[in-house]
Every structure is written in structure tokens, then in C-alpha cells.
PDB file of C-alpha atoms and ligand atoms in Angstrom:
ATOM      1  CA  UNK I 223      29.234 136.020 104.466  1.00 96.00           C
ATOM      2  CA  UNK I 224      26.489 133.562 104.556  1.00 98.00           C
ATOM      3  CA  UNK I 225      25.829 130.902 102.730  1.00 98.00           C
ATOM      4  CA  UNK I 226      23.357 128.169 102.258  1.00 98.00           C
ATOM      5  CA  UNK I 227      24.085 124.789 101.186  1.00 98.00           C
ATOM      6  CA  UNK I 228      22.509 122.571  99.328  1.00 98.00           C
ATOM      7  CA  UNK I 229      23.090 118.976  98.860  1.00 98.00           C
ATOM      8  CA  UNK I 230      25.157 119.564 102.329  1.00 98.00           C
ATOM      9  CA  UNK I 231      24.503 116.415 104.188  1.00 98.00           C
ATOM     10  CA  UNK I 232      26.197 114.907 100.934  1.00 98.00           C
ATOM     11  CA  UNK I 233      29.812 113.448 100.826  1.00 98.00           C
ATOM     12  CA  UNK I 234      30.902 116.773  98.987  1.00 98.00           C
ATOM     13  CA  UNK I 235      28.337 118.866 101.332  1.00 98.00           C
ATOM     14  CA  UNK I 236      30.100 117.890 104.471  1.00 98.00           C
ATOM     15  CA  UNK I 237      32.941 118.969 103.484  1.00 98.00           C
ATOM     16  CA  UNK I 238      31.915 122.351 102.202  1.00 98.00           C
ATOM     17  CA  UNK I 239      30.016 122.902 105.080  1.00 98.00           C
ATOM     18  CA  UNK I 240      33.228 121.981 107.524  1.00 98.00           C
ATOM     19  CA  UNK I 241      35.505 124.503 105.174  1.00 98.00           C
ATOM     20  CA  UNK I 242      32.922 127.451 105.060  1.00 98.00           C
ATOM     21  CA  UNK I 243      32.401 127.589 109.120  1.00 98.00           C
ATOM     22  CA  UNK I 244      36.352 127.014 108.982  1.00 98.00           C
ATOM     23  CA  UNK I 245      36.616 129.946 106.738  1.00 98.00           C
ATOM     24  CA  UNK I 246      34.870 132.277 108.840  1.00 98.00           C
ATOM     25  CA  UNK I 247      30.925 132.108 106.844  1.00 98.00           C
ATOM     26  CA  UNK I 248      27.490 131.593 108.376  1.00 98.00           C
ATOM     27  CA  UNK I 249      26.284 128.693 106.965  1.00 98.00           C
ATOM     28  CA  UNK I 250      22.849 127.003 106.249  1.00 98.00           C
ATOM     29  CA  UNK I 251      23.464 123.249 105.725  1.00 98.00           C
ATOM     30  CA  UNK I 252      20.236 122.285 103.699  1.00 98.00           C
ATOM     31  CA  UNK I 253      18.904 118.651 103.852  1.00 98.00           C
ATOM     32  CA  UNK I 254      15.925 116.080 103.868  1.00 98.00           C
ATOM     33  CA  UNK I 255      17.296 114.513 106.908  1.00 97.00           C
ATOM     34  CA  UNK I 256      18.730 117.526 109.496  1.00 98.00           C
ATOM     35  CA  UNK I 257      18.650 114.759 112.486  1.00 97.00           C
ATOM     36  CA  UNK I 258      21.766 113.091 110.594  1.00 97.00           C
ATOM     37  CA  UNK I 259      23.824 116.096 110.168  1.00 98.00           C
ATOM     38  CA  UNK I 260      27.125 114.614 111.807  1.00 98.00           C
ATOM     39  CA  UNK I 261      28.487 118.134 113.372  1.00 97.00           C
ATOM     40  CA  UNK I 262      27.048 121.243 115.139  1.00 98.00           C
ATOM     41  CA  UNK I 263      28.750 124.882 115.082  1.00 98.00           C
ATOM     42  CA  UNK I 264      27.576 127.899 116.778  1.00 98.00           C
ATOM     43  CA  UNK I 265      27.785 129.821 112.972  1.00 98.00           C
ATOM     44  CA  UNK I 266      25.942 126.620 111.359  1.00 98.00           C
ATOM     45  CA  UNK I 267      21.845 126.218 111.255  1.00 98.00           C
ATOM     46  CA  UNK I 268      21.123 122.870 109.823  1.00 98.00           C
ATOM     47  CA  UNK I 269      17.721 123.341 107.570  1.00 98.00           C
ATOM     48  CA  UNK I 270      15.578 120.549 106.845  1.00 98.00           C
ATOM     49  CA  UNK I 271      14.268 121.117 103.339  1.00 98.00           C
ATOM     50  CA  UNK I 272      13.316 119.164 100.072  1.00 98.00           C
ATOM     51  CA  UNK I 273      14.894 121.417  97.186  1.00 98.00           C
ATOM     52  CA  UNK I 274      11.825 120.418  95.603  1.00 98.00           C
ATOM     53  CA  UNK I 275       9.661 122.008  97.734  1.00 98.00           C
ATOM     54  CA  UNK I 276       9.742 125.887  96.034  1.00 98.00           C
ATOM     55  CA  UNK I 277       8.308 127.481  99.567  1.00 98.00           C
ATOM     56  CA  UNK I 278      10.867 125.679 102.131  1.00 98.00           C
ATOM     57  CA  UNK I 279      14.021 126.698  99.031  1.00 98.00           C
ATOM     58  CA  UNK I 280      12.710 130.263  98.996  1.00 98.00           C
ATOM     59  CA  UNK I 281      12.677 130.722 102.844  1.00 97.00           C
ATOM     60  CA  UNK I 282      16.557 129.342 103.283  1.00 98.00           C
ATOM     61  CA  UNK I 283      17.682 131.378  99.984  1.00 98.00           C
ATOM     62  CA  UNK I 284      16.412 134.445 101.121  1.00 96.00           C
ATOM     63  CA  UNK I 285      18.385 135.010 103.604  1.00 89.00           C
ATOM     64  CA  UNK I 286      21.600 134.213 102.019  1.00 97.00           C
ATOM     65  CA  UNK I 287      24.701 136.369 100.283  1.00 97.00           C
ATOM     66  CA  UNK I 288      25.885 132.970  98.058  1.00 98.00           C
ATOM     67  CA  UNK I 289      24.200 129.662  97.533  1.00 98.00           C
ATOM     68  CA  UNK I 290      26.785 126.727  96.896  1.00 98.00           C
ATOM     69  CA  UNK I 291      24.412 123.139  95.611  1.00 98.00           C
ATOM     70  CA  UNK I 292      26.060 119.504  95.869  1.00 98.00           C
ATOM     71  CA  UNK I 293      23.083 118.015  95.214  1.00 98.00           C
ATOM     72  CA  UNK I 294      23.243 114.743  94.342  1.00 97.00           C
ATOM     73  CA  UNK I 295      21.306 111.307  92.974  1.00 96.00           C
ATOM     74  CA  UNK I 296      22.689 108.082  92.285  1.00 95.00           C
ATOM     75  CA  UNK I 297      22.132 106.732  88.826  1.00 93.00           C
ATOM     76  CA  UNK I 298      19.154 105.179  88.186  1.00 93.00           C
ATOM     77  CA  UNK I 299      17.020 104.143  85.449  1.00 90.00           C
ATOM     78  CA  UNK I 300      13.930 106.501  86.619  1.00 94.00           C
ATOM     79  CA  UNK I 301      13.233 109.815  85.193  1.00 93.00           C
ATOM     80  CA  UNK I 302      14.968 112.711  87.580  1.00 96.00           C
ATOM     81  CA  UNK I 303      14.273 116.231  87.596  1.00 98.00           C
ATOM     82  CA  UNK I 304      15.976 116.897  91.191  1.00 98.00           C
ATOM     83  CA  UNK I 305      19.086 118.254  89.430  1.00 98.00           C
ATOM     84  CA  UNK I 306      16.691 120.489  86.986  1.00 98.00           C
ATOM     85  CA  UNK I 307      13.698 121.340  89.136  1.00 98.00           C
ATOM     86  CA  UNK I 308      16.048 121.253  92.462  1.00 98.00           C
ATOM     87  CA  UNK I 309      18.360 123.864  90.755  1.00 98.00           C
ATOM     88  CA  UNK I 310      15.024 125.394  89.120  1.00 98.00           C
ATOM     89  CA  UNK I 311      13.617 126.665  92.677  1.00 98.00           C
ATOM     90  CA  UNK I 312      17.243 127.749  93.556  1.00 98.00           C
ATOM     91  CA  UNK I 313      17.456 130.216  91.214  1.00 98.00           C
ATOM     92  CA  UNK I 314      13.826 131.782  91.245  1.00 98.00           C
ATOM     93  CA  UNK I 315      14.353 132.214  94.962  1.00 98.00           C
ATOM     94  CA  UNK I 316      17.694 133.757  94.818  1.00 98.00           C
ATOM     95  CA  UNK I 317      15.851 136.186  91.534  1.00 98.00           C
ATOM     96  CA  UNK I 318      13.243 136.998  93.936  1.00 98.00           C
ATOM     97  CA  UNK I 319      15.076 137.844  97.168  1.00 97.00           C
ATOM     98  CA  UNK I 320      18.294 139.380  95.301  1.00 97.00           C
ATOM     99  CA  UNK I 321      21.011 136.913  96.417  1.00 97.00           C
ATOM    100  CA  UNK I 322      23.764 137.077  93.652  1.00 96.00           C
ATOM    101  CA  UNK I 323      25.667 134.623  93.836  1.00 98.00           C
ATOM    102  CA  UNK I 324      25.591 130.393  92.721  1.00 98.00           C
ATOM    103  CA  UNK I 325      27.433 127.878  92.819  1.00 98.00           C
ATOM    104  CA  UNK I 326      26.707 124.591  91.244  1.00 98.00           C
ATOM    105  CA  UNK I 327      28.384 120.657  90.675  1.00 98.00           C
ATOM    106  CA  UNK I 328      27.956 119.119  87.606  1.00 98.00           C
ATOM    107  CA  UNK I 329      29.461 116.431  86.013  1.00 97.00           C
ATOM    108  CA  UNK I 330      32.230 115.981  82.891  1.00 96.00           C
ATOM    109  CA  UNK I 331      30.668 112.945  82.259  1.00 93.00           C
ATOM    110  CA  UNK I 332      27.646 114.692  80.787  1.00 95.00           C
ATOM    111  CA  UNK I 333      30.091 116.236  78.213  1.00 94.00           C
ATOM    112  CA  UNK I 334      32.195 115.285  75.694  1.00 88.00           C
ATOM    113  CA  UNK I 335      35.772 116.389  76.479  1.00 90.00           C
ATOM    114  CA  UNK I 336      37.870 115.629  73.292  1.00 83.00           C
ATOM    115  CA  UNK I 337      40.357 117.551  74.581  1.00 82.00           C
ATOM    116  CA  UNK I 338      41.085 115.599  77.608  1.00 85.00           C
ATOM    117  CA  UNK I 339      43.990 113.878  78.677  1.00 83.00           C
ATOM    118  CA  UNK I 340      45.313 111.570  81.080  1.00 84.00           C
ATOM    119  CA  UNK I 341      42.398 109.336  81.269  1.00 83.00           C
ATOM    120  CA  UNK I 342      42.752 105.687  81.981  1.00 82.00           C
ATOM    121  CA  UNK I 343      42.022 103.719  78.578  1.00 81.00           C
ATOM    122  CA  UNK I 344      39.572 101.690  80.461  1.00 78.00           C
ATOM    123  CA  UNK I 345      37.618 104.877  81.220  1.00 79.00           C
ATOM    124  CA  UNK I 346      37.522 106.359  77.475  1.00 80.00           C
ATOM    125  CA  UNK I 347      35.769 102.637  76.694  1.00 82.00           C
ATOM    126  CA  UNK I 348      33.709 102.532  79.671  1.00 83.00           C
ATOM    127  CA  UNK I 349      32.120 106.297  79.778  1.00 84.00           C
ATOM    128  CA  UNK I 350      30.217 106.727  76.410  1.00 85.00           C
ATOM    129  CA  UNK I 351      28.216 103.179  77.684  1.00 88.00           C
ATOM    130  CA  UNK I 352      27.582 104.791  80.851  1.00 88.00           C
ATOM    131  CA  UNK I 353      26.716 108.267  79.934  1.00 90.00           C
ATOM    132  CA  UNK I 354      24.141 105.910  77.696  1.00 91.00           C
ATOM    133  CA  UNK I 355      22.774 103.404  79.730  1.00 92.00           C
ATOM    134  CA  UNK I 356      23.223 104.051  83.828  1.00 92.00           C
ATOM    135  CA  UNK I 357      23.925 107.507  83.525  1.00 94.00           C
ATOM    136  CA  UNK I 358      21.645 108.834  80.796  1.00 96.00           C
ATOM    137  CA  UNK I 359      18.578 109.806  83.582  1.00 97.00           C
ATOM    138  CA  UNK I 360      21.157 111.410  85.579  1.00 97.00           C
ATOM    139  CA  UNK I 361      23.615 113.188  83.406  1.00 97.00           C
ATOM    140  CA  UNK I 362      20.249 114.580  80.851  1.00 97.00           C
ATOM    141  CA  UNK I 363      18.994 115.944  84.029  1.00 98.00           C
ATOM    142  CA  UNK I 364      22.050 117.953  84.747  1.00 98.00           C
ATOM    143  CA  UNK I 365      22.426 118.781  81.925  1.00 98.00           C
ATOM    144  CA  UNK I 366      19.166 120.462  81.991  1.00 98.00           C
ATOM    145  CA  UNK I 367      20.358 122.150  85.219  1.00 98.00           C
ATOM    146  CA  UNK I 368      23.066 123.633  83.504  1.00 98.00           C
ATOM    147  CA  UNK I 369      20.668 125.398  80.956  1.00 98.00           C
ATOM    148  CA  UNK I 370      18.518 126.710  83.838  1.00 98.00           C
ATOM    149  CA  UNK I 371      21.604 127.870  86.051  1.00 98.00           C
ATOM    150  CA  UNK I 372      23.351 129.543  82.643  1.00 98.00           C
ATOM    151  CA  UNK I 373      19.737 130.876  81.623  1.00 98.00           C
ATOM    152  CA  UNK I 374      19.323 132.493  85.268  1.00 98.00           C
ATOM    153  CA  UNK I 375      20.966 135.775  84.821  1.00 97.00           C
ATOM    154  CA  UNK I 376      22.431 135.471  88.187  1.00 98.00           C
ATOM    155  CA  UNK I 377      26.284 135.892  89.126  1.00 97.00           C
ATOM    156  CA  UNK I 378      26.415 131.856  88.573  1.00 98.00           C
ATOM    157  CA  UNK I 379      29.451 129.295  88.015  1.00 98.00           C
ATOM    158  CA  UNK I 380      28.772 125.789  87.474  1.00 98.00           C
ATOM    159  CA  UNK I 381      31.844 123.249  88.738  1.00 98.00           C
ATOM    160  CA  UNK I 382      32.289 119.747  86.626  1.00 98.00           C
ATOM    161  CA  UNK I 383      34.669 117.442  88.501  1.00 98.00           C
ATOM    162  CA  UNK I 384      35.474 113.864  87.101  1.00 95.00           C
ATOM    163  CA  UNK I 385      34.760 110.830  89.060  1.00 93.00           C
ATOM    164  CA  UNK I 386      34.340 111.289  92.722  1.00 95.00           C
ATOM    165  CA  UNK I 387      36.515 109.887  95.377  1.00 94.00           C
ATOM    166  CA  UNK I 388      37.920 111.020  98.958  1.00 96.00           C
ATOM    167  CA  UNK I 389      41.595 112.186 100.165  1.00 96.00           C
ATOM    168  CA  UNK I 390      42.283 113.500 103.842  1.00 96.00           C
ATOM    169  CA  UNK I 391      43.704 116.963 102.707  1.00 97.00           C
ATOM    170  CA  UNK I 392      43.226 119.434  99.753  1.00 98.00           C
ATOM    171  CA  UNK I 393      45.774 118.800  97.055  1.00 98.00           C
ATOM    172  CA  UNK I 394      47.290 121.647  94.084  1.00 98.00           C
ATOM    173  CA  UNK I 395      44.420 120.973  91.787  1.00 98.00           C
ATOM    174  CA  UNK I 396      43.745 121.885  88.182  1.00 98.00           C
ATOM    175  CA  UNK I 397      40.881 123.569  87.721  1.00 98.00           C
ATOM    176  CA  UNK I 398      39.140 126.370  85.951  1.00 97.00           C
ATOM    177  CA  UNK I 399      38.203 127.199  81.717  1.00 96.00           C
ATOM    178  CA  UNK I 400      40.367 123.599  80.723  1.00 95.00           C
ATOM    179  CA  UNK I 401      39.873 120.673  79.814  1.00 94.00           C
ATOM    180  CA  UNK I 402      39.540 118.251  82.848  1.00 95.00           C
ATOM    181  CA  UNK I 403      42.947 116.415  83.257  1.00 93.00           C
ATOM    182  CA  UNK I 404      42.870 112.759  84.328  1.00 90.00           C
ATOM    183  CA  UNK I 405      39.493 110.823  85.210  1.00 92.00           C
ATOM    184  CA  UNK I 406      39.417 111.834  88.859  1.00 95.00           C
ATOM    185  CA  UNK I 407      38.923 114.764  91.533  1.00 97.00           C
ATOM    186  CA  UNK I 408      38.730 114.400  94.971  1.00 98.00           C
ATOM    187  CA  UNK I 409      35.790 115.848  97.152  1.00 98.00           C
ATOM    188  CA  UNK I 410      38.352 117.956  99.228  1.00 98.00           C
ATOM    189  CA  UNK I 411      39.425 119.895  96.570  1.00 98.00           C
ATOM    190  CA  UNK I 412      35.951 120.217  94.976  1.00 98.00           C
ATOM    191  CA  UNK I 413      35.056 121.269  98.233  1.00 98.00           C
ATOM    192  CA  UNK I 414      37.541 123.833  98.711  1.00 98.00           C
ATOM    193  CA  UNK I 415      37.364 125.336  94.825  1.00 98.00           C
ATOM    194  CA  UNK I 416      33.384 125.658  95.695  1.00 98.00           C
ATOM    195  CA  UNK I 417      33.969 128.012  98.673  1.00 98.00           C
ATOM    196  CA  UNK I 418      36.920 129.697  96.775  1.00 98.00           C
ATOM    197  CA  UNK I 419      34.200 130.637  93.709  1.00 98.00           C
ATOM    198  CA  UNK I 420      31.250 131.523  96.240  1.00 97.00           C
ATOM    199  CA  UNK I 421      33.032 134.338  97.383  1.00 95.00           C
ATOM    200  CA  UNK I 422      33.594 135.740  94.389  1.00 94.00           C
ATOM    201  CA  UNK I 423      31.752 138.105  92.015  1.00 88.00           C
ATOM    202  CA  UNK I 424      30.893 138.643  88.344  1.00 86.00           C
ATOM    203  CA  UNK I 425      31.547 135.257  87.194  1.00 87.00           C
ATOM    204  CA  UNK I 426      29.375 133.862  84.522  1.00 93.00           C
ATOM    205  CA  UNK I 427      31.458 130.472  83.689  1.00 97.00           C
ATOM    206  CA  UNK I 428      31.900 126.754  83.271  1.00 98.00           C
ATOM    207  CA  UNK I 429      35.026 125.392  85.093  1.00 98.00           C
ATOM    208  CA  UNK I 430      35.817 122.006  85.562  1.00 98.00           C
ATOM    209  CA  UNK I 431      37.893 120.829  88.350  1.00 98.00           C
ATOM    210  CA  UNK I 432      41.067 117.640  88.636  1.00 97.00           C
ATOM    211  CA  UNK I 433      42.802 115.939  90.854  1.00 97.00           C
ATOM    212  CA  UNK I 434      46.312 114.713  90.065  1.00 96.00           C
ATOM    213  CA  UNK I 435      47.818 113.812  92.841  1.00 95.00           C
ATOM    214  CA  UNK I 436      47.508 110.097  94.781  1.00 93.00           C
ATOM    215  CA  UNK I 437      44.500 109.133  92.266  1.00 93.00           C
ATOM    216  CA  UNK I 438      42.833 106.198  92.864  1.00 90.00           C
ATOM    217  CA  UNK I 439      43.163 103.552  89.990  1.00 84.00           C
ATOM    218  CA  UNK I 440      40.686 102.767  87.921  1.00 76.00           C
ATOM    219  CA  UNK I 441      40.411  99.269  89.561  1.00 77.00           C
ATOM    220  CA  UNK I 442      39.877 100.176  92.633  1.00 81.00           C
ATOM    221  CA  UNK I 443      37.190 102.732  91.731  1.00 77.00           C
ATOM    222  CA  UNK I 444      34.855  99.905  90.098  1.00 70.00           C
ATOM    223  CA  UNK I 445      35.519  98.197  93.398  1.00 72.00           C
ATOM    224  CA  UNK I 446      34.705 100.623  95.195  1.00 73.00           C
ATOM    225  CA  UNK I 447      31.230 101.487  92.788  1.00 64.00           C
ATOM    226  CA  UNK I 448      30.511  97.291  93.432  1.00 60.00           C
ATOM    227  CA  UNK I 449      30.918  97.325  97.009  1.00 64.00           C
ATOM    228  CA  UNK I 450      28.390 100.162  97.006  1.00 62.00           C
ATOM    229  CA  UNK I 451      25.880  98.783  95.509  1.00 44.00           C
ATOM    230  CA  UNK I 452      26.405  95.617  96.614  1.00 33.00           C
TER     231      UNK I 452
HETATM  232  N1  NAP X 189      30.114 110.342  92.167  1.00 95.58           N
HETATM  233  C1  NAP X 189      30.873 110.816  91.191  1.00 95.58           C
HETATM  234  O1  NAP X 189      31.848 110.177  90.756  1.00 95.58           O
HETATM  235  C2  NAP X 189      30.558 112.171  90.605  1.00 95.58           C
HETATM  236  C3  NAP X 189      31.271 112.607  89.482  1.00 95.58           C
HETATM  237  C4  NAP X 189      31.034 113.885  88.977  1.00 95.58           C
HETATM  238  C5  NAP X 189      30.074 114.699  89.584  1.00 95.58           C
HETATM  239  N2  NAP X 189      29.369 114.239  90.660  1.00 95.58           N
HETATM  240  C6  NAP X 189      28.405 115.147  91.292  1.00 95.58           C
HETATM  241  O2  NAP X 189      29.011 115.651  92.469  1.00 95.58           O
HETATM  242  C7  NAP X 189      28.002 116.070  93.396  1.00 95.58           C
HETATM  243  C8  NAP X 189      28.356 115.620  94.801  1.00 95.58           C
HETATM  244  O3  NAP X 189      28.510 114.217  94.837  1.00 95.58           O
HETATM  245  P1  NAP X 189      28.593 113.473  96.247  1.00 95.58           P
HETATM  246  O4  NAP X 189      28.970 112.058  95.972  1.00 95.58           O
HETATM  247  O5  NAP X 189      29.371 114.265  97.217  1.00 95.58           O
HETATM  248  O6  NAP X 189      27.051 113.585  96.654  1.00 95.58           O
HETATM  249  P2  NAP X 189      26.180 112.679  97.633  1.00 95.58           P
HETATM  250  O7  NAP X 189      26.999 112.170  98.756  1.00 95.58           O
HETATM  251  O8  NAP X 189      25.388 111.705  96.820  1.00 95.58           O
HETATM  252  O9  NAP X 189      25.186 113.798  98.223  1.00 95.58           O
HETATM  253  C9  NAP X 189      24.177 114.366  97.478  1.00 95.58           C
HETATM  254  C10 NAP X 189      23.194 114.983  98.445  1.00 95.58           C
HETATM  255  O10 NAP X 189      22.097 115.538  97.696  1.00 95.58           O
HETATM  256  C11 NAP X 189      21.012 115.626  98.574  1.00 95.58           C
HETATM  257  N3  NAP X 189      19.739 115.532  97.893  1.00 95.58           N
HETATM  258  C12 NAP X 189      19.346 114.621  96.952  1.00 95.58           C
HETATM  259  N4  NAP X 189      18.054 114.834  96.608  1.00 95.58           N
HETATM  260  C13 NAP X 189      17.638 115.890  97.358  1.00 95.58           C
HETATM  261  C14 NAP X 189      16.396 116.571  97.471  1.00 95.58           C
HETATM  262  N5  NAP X 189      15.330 116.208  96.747  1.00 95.58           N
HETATM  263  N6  NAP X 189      16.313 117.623  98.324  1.00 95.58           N
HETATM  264  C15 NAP X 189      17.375 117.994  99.077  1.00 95.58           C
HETATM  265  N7  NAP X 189      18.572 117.371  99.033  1.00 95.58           N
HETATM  266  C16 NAP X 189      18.678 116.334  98.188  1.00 95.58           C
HETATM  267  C17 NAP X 189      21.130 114.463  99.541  1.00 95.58           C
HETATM  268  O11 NAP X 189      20.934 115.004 100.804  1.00 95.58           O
HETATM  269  P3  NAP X 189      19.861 114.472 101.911  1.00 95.58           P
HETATM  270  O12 NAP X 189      19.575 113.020 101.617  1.00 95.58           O
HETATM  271  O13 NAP X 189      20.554 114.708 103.187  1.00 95.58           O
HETATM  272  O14 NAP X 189      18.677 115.346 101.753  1.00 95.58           O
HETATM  273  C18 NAP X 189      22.575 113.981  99.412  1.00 95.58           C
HETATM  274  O15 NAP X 189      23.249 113.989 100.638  1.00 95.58           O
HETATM  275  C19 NAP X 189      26.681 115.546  92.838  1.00 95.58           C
HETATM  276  O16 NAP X 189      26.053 116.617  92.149  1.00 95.58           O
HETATM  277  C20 NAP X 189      27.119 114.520  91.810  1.00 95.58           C
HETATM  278  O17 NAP X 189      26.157 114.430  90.755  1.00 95.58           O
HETATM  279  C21 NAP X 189      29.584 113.005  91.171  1.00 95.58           C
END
């Protein structure tokens, strides 16, 4: 199979990238900066492309069977349409050139999850500021994306995860129609439950993705979001 990546230079992207050659797939690794992509494979073609740029999108997409999209923006207080007008050139090329299949990451914190347990009490008071302040450009514009991707009439499923961090191995995640569990998942399982969906067909769903096992704690994840900014 072959699939193009979006978003694949990315913290998540790597990854996917690494476990789709791994798995067998062709893969286009699409990004603004192809000189930086850390690894080479005879089955990999590294594509420099803005997703915003609807003639460079449709020439990758076209000749794809699944597109998988990690794209990604840090929060900001600037209007963003990359998630929305990114996603938005995705899906007209795949319409145009017949490719099926999508896979995209969202975000549970652009959603109210009731439902939800395990989160750190810390978390339930910290998120509805975020998702308000911080967050709002970001999580309004994937929001939008969603729309767009569950408007498309493609063979689409769109992946939320919880807050982002990184383990050395794939763990026994929970994921699919539930409530997320916890306030974490780890970009090696998101990574591995995107390539698991691209190969499938006839999905038209909203799955959400958690990690339970060796979570970081919430202390060290605002450390972490300091140090990065820092
Ligand atoms: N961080 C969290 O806690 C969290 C929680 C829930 C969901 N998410 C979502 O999870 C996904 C993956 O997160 P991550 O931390 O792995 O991502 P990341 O490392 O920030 O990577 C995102 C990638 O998107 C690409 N990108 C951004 N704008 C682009 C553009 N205009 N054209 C082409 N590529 C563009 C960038 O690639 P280039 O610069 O190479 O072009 C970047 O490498 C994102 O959708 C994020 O919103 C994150």
C-alpha cells in the first residue's frame, strides 16, 4: 500500500513514517523542510510540500491508496486555518484523484468529554482555561477540520489522543468509540493505531485514543511544556 504523510517530519510523523516502511507500505513523508527528514529508506520519498499549497497537496495525494495527517501547530494567539484549510486541500485532492482512504489527529481537548475518567484533578481545572485562552486558535481550527474531514464523503476516521508525550515502545492502549481514559497518550501508540486504521476500509468514525501505562505525571508534563517554551 502507499501512503502519504502529512505532518510527517512531526514528533508523531516520524514515528508513523518509521512503522509504515516497517510494516511493509510505500510511503510519502510530506514536509516544509525535506532536508531535515532524519532517515532515508529505499520504499520512502520524502516530499517537500506546504499543505497549504492546493497544487503541491494534489500532486503527492494523487498517487496514494491512504493519506494518514499529523499535522501540527503550537498554540498561539494568531488566527490558524492550517488544521482547516491544510485538511481542506487533503480531501479535494484525494475527491479528485479517487484515493479512499484518511486518516486524521485531532485533539480531546477541543471536546468536552463528561464521560471521562482518570484524569488528574489538576487537569479537569486547568483544560477549560486552556481550551479558552492558549488553545482557543488552535483547538476552533480543528475543530473546523473535523467538519471538513466528516463533511468529505471519503472513507475517513479522525483520531483524538489526550496530551502528547513519548515512550520507547507501543503499549496495550485504549482506543476506539470511548471516552478517552486518563489525560495522556503516547505518540507510539498514536502512531501505531494511525497505521492500524489506514489500512482499513469503510470506516466513517471518531475514535479517540489512551495511554495507561507508565504516564507521565501531570508535573512533569507542565515541566516539560515550560522547558519548551522557555
Ligand atoms: N501536543 C499535545 O499534547 C497534543 C494533544 C492532542 C493532540 N495533538 C495533536 O497531535 C498531532 C501531532 O502532534 P505532534 O506533537 O507529534 O506534532 P508536531 O511535532 O508539532 O508536528 C507537526 C508537524 O506539522 C507540520 N506542519 C505544520 N504546518 C504545516 C504546513 N503548513 N504544511 C506542512 N506541514 C506542516 C510540521 O512539519 P514541517 O515543519 O516539517 O513542515 C510539523 O512537523 C497534532 O495534530 C497535534 O495538534 C497534540
Amino acid at each position: 500500500m502507499r501512503i502519504a504523510i502529512f505532518g510527517a517530519n512531526g514528533q508523531t510523523g516520524r514515528l508513523a513514517t518509521r512503522y509504515a516502511l516497517d510494516a511493509g507500505h510505500t510511503t510519502v513523508a510530506v514536509t516544509r523542510r525535506p532536508d531535515d527528514f532524519p532517515f532515508a529508506d529505499p520504499a520512502l520519498t520524502v516530499a517537500g510540500a506546504d499543505v497549504h499549497d492546493a497544487d503541491a497537496v494534489a500532486d503527492i495525494v494523487a498517487r496514494a491508496d491512504a493519506v494518514l495527517s499529523t499535522l501540527g501547530v503550537p498554540f498561539t494567539r494568531e488566527p490558524i486555518n492550517t488544521y482547516s484549510r491544510g485538511t481542506a486541500n487533503i480531501v479535494a485532492a484525494m475527491q479528485s484523484s479517487g484515493v479512499p482512504r484518511l486518516v486524521v489527529v485531532s485533539s480531546t481537548g477541543a471536546f468536552h468529554y463528561p464521560g471521562r475518567t482518570g484524569a488528574p484533578f489538576a487537569l479537569r481545572l486547568v483544560e477549560p482555561v486552556i481550551t479558552r485562552t492558549i488553545g482557543k486558535a488552535v483547538y476552533d481550527d480543528i475543530r473546523r477540520m473535523e467538519t471538513i474531514v466528516h463533511d468529505s464523503g471519503l472513507d475517513w476516521t479522525v483520531v483524538r489522543p489526550s496530551g502528547l508525550f513519548d515512550l520507547p515502545r507501543v503499549t496495550e492502549y485504549v482506543s476506539g468509540e470511548v471516552d478517552p481514559v486518563g489525560a495522556f497518550t503516547s505518540r507510539s501508540d498514536l502512531a501505531d493505531y494511525l497505521l492500524s486504521l489506514a489500512v482499513q476500509h469503510g470506516n466513517h468514525d471518531t475514535v479517540t485514543i489512551s495511554t495507561t501505562a507508565d504516564t507521565p505525571t501531570m508535573w512533569q508534563t507542565i515541566r516539560r511544556e515550560a522547558f519548551k517554551s522557555a
